[in-house]
Tab-separated table of C-alpha atoms and ligand atoms in Angstrom:
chain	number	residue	atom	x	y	z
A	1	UNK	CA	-12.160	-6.261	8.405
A	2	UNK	CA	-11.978	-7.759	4.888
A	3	UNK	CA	-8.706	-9.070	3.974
A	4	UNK	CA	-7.668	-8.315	0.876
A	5	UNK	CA	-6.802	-10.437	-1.970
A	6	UNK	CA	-5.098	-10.032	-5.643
A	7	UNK	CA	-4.842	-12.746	-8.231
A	8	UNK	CA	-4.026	-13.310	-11.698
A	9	UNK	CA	-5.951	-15.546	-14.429
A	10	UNK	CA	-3.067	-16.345	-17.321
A	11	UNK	CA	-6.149	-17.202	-19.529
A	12	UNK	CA	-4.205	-18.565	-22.500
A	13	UNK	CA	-1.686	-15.878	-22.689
A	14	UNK	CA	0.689	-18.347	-20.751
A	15	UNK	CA	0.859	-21.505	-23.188
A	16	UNK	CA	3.835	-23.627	-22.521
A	17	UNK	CA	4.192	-25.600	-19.211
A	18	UNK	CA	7.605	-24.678	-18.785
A	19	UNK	CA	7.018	-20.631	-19.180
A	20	UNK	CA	3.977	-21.190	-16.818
A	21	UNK	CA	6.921	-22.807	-14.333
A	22	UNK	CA	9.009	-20.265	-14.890
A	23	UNK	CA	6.472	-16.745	-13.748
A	24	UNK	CA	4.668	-18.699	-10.953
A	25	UNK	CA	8.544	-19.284	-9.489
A	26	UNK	CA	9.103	-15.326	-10.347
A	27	UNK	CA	5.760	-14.488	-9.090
A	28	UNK	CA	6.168	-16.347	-6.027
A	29	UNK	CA	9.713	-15.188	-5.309
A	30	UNK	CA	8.568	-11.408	-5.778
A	31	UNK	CA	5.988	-11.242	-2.999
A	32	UNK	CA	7.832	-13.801	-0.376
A	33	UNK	CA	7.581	-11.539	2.110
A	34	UNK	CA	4.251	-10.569	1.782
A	35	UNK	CA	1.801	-11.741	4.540
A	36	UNK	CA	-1.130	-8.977	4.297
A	37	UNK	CA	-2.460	-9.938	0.770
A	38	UNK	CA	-3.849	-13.110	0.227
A	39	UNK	CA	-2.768	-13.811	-3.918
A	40	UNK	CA	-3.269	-16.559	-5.840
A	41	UNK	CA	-2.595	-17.745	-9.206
A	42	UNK	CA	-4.649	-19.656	-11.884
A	43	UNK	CA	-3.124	-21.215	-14.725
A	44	UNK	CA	-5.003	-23.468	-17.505
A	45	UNK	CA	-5.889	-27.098	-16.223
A	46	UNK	CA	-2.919	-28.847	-17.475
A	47	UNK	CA	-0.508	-26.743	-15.603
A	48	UNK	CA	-1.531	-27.041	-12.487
A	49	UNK	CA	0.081	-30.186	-11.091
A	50	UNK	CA	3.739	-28.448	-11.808
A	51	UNK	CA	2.951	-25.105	-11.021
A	52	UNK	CA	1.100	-26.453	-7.913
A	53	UNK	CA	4.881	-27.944	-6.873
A	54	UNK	CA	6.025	-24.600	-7.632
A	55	UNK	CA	4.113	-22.716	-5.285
A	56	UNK	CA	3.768	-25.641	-2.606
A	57	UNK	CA	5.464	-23.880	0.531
A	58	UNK	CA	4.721	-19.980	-0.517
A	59	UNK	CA	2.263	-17.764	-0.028
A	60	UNK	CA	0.501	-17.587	-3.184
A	61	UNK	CA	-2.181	-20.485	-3.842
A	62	UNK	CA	-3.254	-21.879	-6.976
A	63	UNK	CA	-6.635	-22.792	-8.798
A	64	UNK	CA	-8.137	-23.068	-11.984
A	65	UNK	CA	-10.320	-21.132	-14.527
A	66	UNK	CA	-13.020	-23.482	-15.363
A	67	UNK	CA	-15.082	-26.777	-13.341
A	68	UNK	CA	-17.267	-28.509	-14.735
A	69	UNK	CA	-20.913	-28.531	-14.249
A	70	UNK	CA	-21.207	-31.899	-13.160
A	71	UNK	CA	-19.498	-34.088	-10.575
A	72	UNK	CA	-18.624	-36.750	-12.950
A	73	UNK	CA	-20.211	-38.993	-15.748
A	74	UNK	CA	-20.195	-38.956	-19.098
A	75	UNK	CA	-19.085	-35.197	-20.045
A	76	UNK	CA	-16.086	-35.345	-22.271
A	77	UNK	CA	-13.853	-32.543	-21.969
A	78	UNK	CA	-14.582	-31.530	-18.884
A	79	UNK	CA	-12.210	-31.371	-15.265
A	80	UNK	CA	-14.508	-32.709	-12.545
A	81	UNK	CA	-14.484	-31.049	-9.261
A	82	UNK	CA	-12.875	-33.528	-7.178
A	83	UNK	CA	-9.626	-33.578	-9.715
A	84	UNK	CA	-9.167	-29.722	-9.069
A	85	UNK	CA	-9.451	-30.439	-4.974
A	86	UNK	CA	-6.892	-33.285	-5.455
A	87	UNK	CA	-4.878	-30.723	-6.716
A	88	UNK	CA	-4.707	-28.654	-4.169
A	89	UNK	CA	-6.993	-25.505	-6.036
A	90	UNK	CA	-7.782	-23.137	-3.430
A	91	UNK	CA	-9.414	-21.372	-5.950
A	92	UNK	CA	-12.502	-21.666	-8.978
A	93	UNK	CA	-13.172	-18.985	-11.357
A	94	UNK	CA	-16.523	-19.068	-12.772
A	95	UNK	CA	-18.617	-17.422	-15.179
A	96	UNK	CA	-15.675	-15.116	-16.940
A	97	UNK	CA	-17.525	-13.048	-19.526
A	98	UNK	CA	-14.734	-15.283	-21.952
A	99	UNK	CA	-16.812	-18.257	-20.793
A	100	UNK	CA	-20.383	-17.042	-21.177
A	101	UNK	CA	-19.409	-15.304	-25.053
A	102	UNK	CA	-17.242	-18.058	-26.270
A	103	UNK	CA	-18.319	-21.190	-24.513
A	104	UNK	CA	-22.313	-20.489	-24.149
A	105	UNK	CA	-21.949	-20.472	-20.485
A	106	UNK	CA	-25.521	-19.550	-18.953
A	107	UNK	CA	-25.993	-18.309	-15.222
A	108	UNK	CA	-27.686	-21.722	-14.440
A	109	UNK	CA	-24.931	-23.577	-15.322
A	110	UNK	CA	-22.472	-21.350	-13.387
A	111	UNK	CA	-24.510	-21.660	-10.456
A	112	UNK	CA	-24.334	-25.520	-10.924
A	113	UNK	CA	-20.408	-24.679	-11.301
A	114	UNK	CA	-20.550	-22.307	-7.886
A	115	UNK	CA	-22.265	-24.693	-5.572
A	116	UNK	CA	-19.895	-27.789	-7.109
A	117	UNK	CA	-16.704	-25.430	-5.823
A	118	UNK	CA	-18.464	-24.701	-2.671
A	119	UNK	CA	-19.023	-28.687	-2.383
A	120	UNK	CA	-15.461	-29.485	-2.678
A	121	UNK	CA	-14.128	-26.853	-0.181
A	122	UNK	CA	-13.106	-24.586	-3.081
A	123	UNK	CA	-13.288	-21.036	-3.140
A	124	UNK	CA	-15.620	-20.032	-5.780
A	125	UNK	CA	-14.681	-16.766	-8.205
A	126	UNK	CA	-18.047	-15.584	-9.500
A	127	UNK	CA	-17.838	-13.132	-12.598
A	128	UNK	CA	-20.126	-10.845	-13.585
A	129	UNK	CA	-20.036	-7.312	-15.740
A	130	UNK	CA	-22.519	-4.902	-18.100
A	131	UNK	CA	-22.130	-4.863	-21.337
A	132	UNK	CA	-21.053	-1.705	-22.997
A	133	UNK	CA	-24.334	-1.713	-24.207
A	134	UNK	CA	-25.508	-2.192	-21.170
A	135	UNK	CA	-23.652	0.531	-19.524
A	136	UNK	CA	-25.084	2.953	-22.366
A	137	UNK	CA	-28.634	2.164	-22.239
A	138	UNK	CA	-28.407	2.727	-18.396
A	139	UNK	CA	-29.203	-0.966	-17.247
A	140	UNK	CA	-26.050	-2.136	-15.790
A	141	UNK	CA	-27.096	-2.526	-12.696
A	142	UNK	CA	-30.378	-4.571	-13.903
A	143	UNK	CA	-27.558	-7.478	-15.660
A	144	UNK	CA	-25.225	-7.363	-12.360
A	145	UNK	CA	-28.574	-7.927	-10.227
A	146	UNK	CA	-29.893	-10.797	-12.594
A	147	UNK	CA	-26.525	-12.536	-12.953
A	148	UNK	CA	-26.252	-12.401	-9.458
A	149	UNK	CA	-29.210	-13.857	-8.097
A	150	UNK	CA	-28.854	-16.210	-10.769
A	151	UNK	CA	-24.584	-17.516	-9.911
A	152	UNK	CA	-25.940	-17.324	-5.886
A	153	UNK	CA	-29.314	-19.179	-6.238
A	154	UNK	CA	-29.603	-21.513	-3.787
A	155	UNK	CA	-26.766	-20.986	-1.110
A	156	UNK	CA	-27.082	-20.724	2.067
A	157	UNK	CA	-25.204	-18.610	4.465
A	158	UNK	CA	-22.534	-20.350	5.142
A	159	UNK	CA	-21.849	-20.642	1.776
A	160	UNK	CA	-21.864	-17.211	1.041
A	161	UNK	CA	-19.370	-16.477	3.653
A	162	UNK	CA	-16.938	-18.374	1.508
A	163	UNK	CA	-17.934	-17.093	-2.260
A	164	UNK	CA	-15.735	-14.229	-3.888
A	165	UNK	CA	-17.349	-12.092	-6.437
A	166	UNK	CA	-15.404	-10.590	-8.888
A	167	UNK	CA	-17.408	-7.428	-10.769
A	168	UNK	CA	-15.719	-7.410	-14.350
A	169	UNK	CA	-17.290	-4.650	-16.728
A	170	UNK	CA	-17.380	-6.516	-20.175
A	171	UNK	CA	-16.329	-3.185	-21.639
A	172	UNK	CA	-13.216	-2.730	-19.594
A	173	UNK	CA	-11.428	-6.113	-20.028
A	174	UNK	CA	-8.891	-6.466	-22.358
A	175	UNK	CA	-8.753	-2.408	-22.794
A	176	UNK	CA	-5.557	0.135	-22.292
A	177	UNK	CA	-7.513	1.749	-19.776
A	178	UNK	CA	-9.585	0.189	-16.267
A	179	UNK	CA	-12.840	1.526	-15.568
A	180	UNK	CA	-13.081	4.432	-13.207
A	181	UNK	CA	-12.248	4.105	-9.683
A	182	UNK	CA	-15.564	6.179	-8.629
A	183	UNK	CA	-17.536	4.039	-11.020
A	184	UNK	CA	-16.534	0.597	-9.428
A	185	UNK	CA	-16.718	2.104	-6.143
A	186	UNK	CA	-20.173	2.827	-6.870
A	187	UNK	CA	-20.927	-0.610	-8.471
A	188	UNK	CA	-19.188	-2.287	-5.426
A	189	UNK	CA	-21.948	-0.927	-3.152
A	190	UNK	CA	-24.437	-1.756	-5.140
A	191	UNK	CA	-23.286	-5.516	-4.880
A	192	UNK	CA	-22.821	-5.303	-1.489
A	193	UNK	CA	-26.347	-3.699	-0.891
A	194	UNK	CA	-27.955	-6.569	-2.751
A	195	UNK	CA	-26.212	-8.998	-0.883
A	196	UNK	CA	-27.573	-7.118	2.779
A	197	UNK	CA	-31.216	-7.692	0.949
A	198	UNK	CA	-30.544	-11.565	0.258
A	199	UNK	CA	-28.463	-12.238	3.191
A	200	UNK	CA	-28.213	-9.858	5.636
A	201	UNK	CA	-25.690	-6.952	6.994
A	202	UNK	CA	-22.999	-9.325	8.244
A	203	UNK	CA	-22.647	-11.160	5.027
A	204	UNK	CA	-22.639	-8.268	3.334
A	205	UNK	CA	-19.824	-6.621	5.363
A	206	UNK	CA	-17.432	-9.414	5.136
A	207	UNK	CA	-18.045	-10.930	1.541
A	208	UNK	CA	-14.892	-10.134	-0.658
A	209	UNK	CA	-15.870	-8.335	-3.834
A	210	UNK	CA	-12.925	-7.483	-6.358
A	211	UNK	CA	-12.453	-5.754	-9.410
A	212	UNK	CA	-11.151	-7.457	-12.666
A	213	UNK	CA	-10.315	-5.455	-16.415
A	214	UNK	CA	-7.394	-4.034	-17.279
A	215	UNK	CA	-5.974	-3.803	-13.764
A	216	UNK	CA	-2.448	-2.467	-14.248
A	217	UNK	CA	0.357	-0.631	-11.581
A	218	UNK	CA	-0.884	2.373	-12.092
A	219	UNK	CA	-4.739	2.037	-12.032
A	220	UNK	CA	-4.264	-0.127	-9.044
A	221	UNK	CA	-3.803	2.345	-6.643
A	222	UNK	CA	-6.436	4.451	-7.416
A	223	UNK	CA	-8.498	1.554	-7.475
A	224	UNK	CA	-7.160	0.330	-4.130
A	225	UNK	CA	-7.854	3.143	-2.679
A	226	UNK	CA	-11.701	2.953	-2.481
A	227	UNK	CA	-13.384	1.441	0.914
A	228	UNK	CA	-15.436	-1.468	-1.055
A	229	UNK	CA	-12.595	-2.736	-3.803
A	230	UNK	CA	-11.580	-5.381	-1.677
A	231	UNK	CA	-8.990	-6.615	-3.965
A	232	UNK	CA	-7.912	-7.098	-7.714
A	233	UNK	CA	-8.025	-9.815	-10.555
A	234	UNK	CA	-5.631	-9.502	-13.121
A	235	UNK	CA	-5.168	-10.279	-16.393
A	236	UNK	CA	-2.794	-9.556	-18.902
A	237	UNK	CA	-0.484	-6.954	-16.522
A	238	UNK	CA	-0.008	-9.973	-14.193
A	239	UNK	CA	2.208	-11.621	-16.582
A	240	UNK	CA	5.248	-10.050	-15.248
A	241	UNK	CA	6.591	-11.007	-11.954
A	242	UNK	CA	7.011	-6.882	-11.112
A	243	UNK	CA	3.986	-5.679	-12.350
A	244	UNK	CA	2.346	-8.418	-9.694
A	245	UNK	CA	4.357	-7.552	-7.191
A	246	UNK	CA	3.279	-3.620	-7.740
A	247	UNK	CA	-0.253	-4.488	-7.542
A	248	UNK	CA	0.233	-6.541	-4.877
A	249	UNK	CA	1.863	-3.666	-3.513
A	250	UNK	CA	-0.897	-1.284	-4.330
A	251	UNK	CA	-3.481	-3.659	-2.622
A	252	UNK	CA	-1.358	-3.243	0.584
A	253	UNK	CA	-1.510	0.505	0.848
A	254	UNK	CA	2.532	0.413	0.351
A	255	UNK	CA	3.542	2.408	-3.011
A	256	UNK	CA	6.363	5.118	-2.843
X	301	LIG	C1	-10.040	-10.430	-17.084
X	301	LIG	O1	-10.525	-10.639	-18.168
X	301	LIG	O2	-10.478	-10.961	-16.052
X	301	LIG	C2	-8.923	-9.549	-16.991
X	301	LIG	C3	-8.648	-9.065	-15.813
X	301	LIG	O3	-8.227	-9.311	-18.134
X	301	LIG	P1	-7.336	-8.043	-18.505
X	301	LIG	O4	-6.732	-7.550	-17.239
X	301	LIG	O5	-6.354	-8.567	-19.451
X	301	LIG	O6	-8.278	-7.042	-19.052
């Protein structure tokens, strides 16, 4: 039985320390008496030592949006792996569409990023999604494979048993609306069958595979209600201490 899991990404929305304080104590408050969900929370890099005092004690974890490639050496800019353990991340997002359009990000360097997590004890967050273009022309399912054997190249079972995989449609983030409930079902089995072919039916079964774009109250339920959306990743409607806590709720079966 996979437990299931919501978490938010604050991105840059959140951009002052103190406000970052402020929602992961709200946040964390909200859901207090939540122990079905597992949640987490992932603020930008210099945040996390003070919201990681925050949320020290609760039930929601922390981690970060980013690693870098490399273990350490001459890369300026980047937040080595062993930093983010040292700060207690639970949790590494990698390969956000953001990343790959913005920052040049290429699979082989997010599978560098995914077995440095993995290395560290961190939970790795792997991202992928079609394009709209994508979606149009048919060949979704052709980017999700390639991205996917690309991020996963190279682990080993054990490994597996720890990644997350997050399936974000390019199309849907940032949107009013979140895709189709029926149409991430669909693309959730479709992970899941590709992982049976790399790694076997137990793998498959129990890897956690969550849906991220537009994720609101609302959508969540429907969402939540399909056998293979193990949990949700949240973006801008998990800025709000109730909104979380109704998609937490959502994720739990529990909405009036
Ligand atoms: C995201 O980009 O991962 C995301 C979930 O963003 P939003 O919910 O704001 O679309």
């Amino acid at each position: 039985m996979r437990r299931k899991i919501v978490g938010s990404s604050w991105k840059t929305h959140i951009y002052s320390i103190y406000e970052g304080k402020k929602l992961a104590k709200e946040i964390s408050e909200s859901v207090k008496d939540v122990d079905d969900v597992d949640m987490f929370l992932l603020p930008t890099f210099p945040m996390i030592p003070l919201i990681s005092t925050t949320l020290a004690n609760t039930n929601v974890s922390w981690g970060a949006q980013n690693i870098s490639f490399a273990e350490k050496g001459a890369y300026t800019g980047e937040v080595p792996p062993q930093v983010l353990r040292e700060l207690g991340c639970k949790y590494i997002e990698i390969g956000h569409a953001e990343r790959r359009t913005y920052f040049n990000e290429t699979n082989m360097t997010i599978n560098k990023k995914v077995k440095l997590a993995l290395n560290h004890g961190m939970i790795p967050i792997v991202c992928t999604g079609e394009t709209a273009e994508d979606k149009e022309q048919n060949i979704g399912k052709i980017r999700l494979t390639t991205e996917l054997m690309w991020m996963l190249d190279g682990l080993d079972e054990e490994d597996m048993r720890k990644v997350i995989i997050a399936y974000e449609p390019i199309w849907a983030i940032g949107q009013t609306e979140a895709a189709d409930e029926n149409y991430v079902e669909d693309i959730h089995v479709f992970l899941r069958n590709r992982v049976e072919k790399e790694y076997g039916k137990e793998i498959a079964e129990n890897i956690t595979i969550i849906y991220g774009g537009s994720v609101d109250p609302e959508n969540a339920v429907k969402l939540m209600s399909k056998d293979n959306i193990d949990g949700l990743f949240v973006g801008r409607f998990g800025l709000k201490a109730e909104n979380f806590r109704k998609i937490v709720d959502a994720a739990r079966g529990k909405v009036e």
